[in-house]
mmCIF file of C-alpha atoms in Angstrom:
data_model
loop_
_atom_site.group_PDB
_atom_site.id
_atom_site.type_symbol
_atom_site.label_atom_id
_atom_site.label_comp_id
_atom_site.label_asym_id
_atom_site.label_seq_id
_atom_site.Cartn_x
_atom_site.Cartn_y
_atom_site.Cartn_z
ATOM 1 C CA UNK H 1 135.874 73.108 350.280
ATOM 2 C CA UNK H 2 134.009 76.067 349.818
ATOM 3 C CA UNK H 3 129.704 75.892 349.673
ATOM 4 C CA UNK H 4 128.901 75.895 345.917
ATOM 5 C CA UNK H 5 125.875 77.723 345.097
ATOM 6 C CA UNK H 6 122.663 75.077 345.394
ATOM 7 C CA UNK H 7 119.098 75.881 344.642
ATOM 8 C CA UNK H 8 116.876 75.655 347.098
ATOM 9 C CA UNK H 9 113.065 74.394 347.125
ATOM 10 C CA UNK H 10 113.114 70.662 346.061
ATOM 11 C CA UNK H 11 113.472 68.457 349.079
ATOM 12 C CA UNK H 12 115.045 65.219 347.213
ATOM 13 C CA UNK H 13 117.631 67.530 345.849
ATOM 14 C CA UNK H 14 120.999 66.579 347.099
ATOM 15 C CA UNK H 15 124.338 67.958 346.205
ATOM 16 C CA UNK H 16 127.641 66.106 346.178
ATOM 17 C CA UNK H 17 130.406 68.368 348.876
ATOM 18 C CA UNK H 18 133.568 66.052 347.362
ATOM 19 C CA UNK H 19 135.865 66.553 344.890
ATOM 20 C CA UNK H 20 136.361 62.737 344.591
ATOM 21 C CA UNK H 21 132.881 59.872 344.102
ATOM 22 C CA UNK H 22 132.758 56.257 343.712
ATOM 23 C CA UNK H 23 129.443 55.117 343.311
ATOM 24 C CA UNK H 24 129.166 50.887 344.543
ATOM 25 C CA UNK H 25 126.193 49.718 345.691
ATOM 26 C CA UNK H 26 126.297 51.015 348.792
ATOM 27 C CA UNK H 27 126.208 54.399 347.528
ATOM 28 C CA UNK H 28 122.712 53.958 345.507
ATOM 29 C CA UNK H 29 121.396 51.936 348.853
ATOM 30 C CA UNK H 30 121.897 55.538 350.749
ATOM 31 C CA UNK H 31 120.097 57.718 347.791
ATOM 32 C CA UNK H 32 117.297 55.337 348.372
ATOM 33 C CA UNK H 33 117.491 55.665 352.025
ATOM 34 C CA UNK H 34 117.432 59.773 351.199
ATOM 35 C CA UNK H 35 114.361 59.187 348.702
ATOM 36 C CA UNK H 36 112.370 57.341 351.465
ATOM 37 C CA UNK H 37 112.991 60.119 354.319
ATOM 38 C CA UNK H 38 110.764 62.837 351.625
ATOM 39 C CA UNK H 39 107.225 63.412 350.296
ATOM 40 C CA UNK H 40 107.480 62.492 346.785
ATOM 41 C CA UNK H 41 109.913 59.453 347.603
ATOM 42 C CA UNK H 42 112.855 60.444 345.186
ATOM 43 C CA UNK H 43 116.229 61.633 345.662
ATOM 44 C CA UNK H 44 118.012 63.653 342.988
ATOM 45 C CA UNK H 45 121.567 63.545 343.980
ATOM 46 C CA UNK H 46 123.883 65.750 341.916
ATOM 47 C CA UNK H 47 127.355 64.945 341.222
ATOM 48 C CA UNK H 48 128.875 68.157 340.566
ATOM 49 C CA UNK H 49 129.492 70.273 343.183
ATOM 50 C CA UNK H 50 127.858 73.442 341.800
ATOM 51 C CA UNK H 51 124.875 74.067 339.760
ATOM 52 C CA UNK H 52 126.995 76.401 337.415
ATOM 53 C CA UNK H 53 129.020 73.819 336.134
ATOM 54 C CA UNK H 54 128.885 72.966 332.436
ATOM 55 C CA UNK H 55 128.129 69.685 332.463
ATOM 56 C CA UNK H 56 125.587 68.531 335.306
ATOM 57 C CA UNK H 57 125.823 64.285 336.433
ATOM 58 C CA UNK H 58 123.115 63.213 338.403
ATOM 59 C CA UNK H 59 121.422 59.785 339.994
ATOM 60 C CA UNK H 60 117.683 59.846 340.297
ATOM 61 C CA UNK H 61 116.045 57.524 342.259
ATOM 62 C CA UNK H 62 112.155 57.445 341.667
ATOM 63 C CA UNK H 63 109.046 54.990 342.954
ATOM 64 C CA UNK H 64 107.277 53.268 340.019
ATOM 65 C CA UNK H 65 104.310 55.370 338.931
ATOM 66 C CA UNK H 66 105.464 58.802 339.698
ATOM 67 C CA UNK H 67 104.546 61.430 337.395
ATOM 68 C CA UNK H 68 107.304 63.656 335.867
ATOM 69 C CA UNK H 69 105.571 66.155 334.048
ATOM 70 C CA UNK H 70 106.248 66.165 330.033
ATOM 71 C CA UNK H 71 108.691 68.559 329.330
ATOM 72 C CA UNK H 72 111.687 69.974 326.942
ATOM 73 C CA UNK H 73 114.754 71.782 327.548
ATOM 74 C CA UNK H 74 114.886 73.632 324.574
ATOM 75 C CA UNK H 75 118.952 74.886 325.353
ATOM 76 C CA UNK H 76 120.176 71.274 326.766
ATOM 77 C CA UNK H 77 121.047 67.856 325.276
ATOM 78 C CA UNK H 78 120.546 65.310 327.695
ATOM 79 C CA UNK H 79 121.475 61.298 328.148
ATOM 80 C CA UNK H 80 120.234 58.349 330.735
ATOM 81 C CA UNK H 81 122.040 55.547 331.641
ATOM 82 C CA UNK H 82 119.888 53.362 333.311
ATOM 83 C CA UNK H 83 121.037 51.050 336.918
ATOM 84 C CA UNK H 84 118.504 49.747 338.029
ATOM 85 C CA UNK H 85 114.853 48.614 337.226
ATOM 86 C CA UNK H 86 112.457 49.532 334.081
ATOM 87 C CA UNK H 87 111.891 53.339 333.016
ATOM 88 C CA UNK H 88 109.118 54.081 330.205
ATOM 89 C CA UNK H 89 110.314 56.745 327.783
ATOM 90 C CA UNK H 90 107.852 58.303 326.145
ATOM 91 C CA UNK H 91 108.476 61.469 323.330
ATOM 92 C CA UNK H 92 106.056 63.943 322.033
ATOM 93 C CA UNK H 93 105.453 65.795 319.141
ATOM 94 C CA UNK H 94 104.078 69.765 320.335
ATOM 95 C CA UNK H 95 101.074 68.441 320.397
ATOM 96 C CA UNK H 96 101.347 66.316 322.451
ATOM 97 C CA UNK H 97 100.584 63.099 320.340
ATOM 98 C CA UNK H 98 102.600 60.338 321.095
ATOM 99 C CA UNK H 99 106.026 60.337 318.528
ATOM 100 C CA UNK H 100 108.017 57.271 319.905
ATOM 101 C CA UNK H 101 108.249 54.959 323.668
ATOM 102 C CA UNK H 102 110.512 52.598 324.820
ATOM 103 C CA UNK H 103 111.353 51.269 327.921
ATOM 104 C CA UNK H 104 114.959 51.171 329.443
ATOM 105 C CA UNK H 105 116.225 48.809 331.363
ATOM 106 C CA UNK H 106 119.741 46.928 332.011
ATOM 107 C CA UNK H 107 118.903 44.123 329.634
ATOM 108 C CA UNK H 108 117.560 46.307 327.189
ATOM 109 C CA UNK H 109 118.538 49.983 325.860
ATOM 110 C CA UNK H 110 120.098 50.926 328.970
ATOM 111 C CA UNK H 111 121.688 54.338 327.233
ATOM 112 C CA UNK H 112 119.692 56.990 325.667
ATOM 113 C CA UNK H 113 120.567 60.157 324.426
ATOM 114 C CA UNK H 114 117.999 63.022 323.893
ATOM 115 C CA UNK H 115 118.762 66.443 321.343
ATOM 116 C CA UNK H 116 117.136 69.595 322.531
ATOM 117 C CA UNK H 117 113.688 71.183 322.406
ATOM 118 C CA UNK H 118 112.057 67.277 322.734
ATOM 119 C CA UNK H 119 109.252 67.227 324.763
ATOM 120 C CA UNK H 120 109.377 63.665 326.817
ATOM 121 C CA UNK H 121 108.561 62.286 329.760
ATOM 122 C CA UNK H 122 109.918 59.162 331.976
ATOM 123 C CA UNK H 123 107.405 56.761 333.837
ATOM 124 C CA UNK H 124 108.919 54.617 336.155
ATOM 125 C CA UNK H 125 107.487 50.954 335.762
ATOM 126 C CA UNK H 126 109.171 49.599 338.493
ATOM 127 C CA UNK H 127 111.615 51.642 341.249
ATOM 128 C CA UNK H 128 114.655 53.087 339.280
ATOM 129 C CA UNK H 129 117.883 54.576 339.342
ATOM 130 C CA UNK H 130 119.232 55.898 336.578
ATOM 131 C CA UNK H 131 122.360 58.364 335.652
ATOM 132 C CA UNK H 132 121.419 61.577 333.921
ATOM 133 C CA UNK H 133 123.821 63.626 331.965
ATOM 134 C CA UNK H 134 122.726 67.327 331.035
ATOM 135 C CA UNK H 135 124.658 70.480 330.038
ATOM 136 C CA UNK H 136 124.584 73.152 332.406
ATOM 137 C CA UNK H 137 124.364 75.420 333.872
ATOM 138 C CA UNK H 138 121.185 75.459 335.661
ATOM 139 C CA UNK H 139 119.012 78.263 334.816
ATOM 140 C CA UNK H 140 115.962 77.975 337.261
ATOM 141 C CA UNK H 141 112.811 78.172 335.619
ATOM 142 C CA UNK H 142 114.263 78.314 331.789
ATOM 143 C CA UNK H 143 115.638 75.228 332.040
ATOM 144 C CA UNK H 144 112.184 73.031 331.229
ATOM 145 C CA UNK H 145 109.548 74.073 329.146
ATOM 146 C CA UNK H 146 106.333 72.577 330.191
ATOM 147 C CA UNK H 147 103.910 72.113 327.499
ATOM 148 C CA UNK H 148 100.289 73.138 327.925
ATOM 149 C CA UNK H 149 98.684 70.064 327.784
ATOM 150 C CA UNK H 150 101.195 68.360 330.404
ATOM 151 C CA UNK H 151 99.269 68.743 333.727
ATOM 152 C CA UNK H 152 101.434 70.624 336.424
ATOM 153 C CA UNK H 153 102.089 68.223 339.135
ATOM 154 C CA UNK H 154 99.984 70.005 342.005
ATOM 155 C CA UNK H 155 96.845 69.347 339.681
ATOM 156 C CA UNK H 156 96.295 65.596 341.187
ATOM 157 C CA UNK H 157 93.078 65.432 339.284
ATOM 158 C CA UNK H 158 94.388 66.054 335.945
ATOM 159 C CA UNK H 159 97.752 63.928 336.536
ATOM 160 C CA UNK H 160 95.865 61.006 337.541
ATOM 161 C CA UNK H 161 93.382 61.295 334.605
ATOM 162 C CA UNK H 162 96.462 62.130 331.878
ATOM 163 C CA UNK H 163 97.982 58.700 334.073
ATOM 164 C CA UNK H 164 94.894 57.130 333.240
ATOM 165 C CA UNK H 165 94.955 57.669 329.624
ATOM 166 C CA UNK H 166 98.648 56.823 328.738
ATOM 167 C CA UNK H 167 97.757 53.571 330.804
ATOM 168 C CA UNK H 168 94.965 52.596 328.223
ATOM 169 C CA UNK H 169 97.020 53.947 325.242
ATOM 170 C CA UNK H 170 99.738 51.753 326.442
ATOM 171 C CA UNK H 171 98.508 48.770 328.314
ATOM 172 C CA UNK H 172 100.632 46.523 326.521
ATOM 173 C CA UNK H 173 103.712 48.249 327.859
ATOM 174 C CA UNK H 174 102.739 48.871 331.387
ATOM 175 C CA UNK H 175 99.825 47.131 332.306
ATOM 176 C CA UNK H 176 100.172 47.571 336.510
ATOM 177 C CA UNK H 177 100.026 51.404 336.472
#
């Protein structure tokens, strides 16, 4: 099969090469065996083979307490199925005041389905690996919309004090972060 076009610049971004997947547990043991082996201990894999496609399947695997900066995709709907462990939801209004939170897990809502332009965020509480459904294509920077008050990633100080204070404005949801 021919090389689909794949973006470059995210280490724990992996792209599917077959035509054909079955995903056991075995397969989620190796994307956490590809999340240990980079800096920010995830894998993304991606399930399409291209990053035009239309309709973009991936599995994350994250560590509990990583920060994924708030965001939107104002041009995308988006879904989660959750496999394994607890993932934090938590929406925003543009302000970025607090609008709903829930957690996800397999005993719990397991599915949820997001409309566009929502800013939101996912805190893992424990490890997790969840299925992520998203209409493509992929549009490089377009595709999230970061709001101001979301600290960029590379601003440790910031993310650990905006960490901080969803912690106390939550404690009753995740207490160990």
């Amino acid at each position: 099969m021919e090389k689909a076009f794949r973006p470059g610049g995210r280490e724990y971004l992996h792209v599917n090469d077959s035509r054909e997947l079955k995903i056991d547990k075995k397969y989620i043991d190796y994307l956490k065996l590809l999340a240990v082996e980079n800096k920010e201990q995830k894998c993304t894999m991606c399930l399409h083979n291209d990053t035009r496609e239309h309709v973009h399947e991936m599995i994350n695997v994250y560590p509990a307490k990583c920060y994924i900066r708030p965001h939107s995709h104002p041009f995308k709907i988006e879904s989660k199925v959750i496999i394994e462990g607890k993932l934090l939801v938590i929406l925003f209004d543009d302000t970025g005041k607090i609008s709903d939170k829930f957690i996800m897990e397999k005993d719990g809502i397991f599915t949820f389905r997001l409309d566009k332009g929502i800013i939101h965020t996912n805190i893992p509480l424990t490890d997790v690996v969840f299925h992520e459904i998203i209409e493509g294509p992929f549009v490089g920077k377009d595709d999230s919309v970061f709001p101001q008050w979301a600290p960029d990633i590379s601003d440790k100080e910031r993310v650990s004090l905006y960490m901080e204070k969803l912690r106390l404005e939550w404690q009753d949801i995740y207490n160990d972060i």
